[in-house]
mmCIF file of C-alpha atoms in Angstrom:
data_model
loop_
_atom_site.group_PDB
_atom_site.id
_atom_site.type_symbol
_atom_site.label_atom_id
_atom_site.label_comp_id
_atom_site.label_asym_id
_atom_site.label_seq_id
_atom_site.Cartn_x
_atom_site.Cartn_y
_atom_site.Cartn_z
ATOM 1 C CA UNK U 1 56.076 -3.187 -134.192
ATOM 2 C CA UNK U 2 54.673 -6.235 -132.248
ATOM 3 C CA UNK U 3 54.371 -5.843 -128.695
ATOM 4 C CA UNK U 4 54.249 -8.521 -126.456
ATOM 5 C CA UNK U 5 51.584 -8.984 -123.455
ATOM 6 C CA UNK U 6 53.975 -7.868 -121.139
ATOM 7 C CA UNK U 7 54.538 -4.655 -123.164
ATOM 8 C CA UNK U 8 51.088 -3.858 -123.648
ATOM 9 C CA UNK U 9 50.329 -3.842 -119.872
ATOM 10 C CA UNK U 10 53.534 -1.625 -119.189
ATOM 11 C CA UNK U 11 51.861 0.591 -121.774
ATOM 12 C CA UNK U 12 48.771 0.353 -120.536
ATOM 13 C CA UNK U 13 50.297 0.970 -116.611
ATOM 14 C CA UNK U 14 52.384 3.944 -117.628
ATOM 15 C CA UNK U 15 49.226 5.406 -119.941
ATOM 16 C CA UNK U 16 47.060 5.520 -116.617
ATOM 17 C CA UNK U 17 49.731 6.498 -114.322
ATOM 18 C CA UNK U 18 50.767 9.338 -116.581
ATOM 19 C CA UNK U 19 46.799 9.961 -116.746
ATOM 20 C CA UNK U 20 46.215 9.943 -113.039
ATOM 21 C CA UNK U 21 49.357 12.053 -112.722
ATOM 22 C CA UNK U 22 47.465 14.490 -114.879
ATOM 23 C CA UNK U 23 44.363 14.834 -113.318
ATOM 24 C CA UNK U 24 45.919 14.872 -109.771
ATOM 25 C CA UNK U 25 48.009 17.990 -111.142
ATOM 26 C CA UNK U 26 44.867 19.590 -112.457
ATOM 27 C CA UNK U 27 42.806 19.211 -109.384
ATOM 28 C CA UNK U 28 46.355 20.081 -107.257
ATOM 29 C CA UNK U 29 46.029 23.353 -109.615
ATOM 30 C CA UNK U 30 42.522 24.145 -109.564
ATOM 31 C CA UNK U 31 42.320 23.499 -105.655
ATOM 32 C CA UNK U 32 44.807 26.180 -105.741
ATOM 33 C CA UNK U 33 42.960 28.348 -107.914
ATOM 34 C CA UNK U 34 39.680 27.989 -106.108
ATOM 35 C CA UNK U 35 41.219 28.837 -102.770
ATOM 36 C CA UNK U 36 43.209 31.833 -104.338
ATOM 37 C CA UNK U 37 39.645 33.260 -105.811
ATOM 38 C CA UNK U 38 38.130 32.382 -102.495
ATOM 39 C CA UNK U 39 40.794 34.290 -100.112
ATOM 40 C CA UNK U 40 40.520 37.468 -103.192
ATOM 41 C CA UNK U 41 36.272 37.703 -102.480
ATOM 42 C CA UNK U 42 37.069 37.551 -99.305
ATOM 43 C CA UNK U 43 39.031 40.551 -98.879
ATOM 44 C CA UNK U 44 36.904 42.279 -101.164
ATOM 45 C CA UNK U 45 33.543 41.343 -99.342
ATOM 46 C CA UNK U 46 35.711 42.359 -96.397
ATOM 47 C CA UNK U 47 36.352 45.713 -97.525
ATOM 48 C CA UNK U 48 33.061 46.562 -98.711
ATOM 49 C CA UNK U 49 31.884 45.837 -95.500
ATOM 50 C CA UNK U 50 34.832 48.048 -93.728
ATOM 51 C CA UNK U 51 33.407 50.672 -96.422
ATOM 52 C CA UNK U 52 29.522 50.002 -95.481
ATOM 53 C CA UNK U 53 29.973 50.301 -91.900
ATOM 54 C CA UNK U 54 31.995 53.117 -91.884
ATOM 55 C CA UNK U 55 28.949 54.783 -94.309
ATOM 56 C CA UNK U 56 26.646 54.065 -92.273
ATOM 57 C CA UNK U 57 28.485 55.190 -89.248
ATOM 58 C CA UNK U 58 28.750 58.159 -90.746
ATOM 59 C CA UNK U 59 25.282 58.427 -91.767
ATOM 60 C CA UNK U 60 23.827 57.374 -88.133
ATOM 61 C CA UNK U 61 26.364 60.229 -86.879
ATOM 62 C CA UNK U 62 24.771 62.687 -89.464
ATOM 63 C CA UNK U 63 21.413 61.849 -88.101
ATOM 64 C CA UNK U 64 21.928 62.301 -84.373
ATOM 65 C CA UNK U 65 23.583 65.527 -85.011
ATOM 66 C CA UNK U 66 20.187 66.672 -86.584
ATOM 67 C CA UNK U 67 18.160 64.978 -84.265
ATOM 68 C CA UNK U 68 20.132 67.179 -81.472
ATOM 69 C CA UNK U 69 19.575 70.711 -83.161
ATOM 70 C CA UNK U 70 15.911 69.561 -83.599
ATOM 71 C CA UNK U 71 15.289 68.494 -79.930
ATOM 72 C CA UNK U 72 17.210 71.700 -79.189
ATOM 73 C CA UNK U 73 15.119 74.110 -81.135
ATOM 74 C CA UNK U 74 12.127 72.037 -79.396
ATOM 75 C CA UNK U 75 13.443 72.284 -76.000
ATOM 76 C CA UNK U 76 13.804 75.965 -76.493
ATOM 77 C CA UNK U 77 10.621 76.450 -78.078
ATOM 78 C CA UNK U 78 9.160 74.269 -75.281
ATOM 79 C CA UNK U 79 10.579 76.835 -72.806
ATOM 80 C CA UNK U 80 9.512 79.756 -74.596
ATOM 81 C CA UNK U 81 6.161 79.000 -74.332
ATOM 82 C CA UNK U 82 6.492 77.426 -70.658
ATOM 83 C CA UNK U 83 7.653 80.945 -69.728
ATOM 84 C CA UNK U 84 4.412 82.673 -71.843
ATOM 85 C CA UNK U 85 1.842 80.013 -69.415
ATOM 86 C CA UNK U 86 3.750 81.006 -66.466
ATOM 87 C CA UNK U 87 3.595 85.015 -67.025
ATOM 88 C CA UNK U 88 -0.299 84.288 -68.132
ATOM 89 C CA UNK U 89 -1.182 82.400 -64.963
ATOM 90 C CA UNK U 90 1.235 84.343 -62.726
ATOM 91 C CA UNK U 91 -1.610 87.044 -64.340
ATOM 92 C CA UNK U 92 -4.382 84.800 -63.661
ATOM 93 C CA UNK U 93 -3.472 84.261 -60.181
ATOM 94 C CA UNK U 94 -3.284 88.153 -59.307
ATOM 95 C CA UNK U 95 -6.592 88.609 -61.012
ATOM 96 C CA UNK U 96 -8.090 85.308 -58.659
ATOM 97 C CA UNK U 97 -6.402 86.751 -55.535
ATOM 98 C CA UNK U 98 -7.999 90.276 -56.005
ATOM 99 C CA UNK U 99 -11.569 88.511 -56.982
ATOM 100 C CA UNK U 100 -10.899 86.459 -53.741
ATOM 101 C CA UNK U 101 -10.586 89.465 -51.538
ATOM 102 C CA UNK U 102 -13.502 90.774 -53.112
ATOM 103 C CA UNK U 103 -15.267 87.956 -52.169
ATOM 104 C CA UNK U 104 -14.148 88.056 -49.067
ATOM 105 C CA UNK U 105 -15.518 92.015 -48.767
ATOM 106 C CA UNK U 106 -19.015 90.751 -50.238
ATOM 107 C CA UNK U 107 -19.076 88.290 -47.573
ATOM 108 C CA UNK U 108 -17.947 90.694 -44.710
ATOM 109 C CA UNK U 109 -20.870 92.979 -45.884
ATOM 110 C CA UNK U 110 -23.508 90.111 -46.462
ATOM 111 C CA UNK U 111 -22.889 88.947 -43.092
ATOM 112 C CA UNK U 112 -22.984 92.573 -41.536
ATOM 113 C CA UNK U 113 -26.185 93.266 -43.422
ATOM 114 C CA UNK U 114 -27.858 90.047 -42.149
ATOM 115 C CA UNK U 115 -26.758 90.895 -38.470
ATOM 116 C CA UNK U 116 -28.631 94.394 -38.760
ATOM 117 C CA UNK U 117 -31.379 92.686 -40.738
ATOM 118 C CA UNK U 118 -31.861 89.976 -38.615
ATOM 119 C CA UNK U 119 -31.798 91.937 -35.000
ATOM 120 C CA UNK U 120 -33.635 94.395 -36.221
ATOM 121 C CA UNK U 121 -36.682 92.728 -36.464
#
């Protein structure tokens, strides 16, 4: 079959439009593709993060609770031994007031005994 110039150039016209038409369809589909996979990692990088922050919430929950009990067990052992100091120098102050009034009596005496001493001579 002979085909004239004219023929070969409608050939040759309908060959590339019916290749164009191709890869337009192809990219058309794999544009759709592509954003389909994109929108899917999305929602799973999405969830995993919904998962992550609620595990860590949880976590960072966890670890105040047992900070709490800690800083309570120290703030009652704090005050244990606040009230063991205060009984001790409640003690130490009786002891320094009754040394003080002794003190004061050696004084009182001192002076009386360098009055007589003194005037006696």
């Amino acid at each position: 079959m002979d085909l004239s110039d004219p023929q070969a150039w409608t050939m040759i016209g309908i060959f590339a439009s019916a290749m164009l038409g191709g890869m337009t369809l192809m990219t058309t589909q794999f544009s759709r593709v592509l954003r389909a996979e994109i929108g899917g990692l999305r929602g799973e990088l999405g969830g995993e993060i919904v998962g992550l922050r609620s595990e860590l919430g949880g976590e960072i929950g966890g670890l105040r609770g047992e900070l709490r009990g800690e800083i309570d067990v120290l703030r009652t052992e704090m005050r244990a031994g606040f009230e063991v100091m205060n009984v001790r120098l409640d003690s130490l102050d009786t002891r320094l007031t009754r040394v003080e009034g002794k003190v004061d009596d050696l004084d009182t005496e001192l002076t009386h005994l360098a009055t007589r001493f003194w005037r006696s001579q």
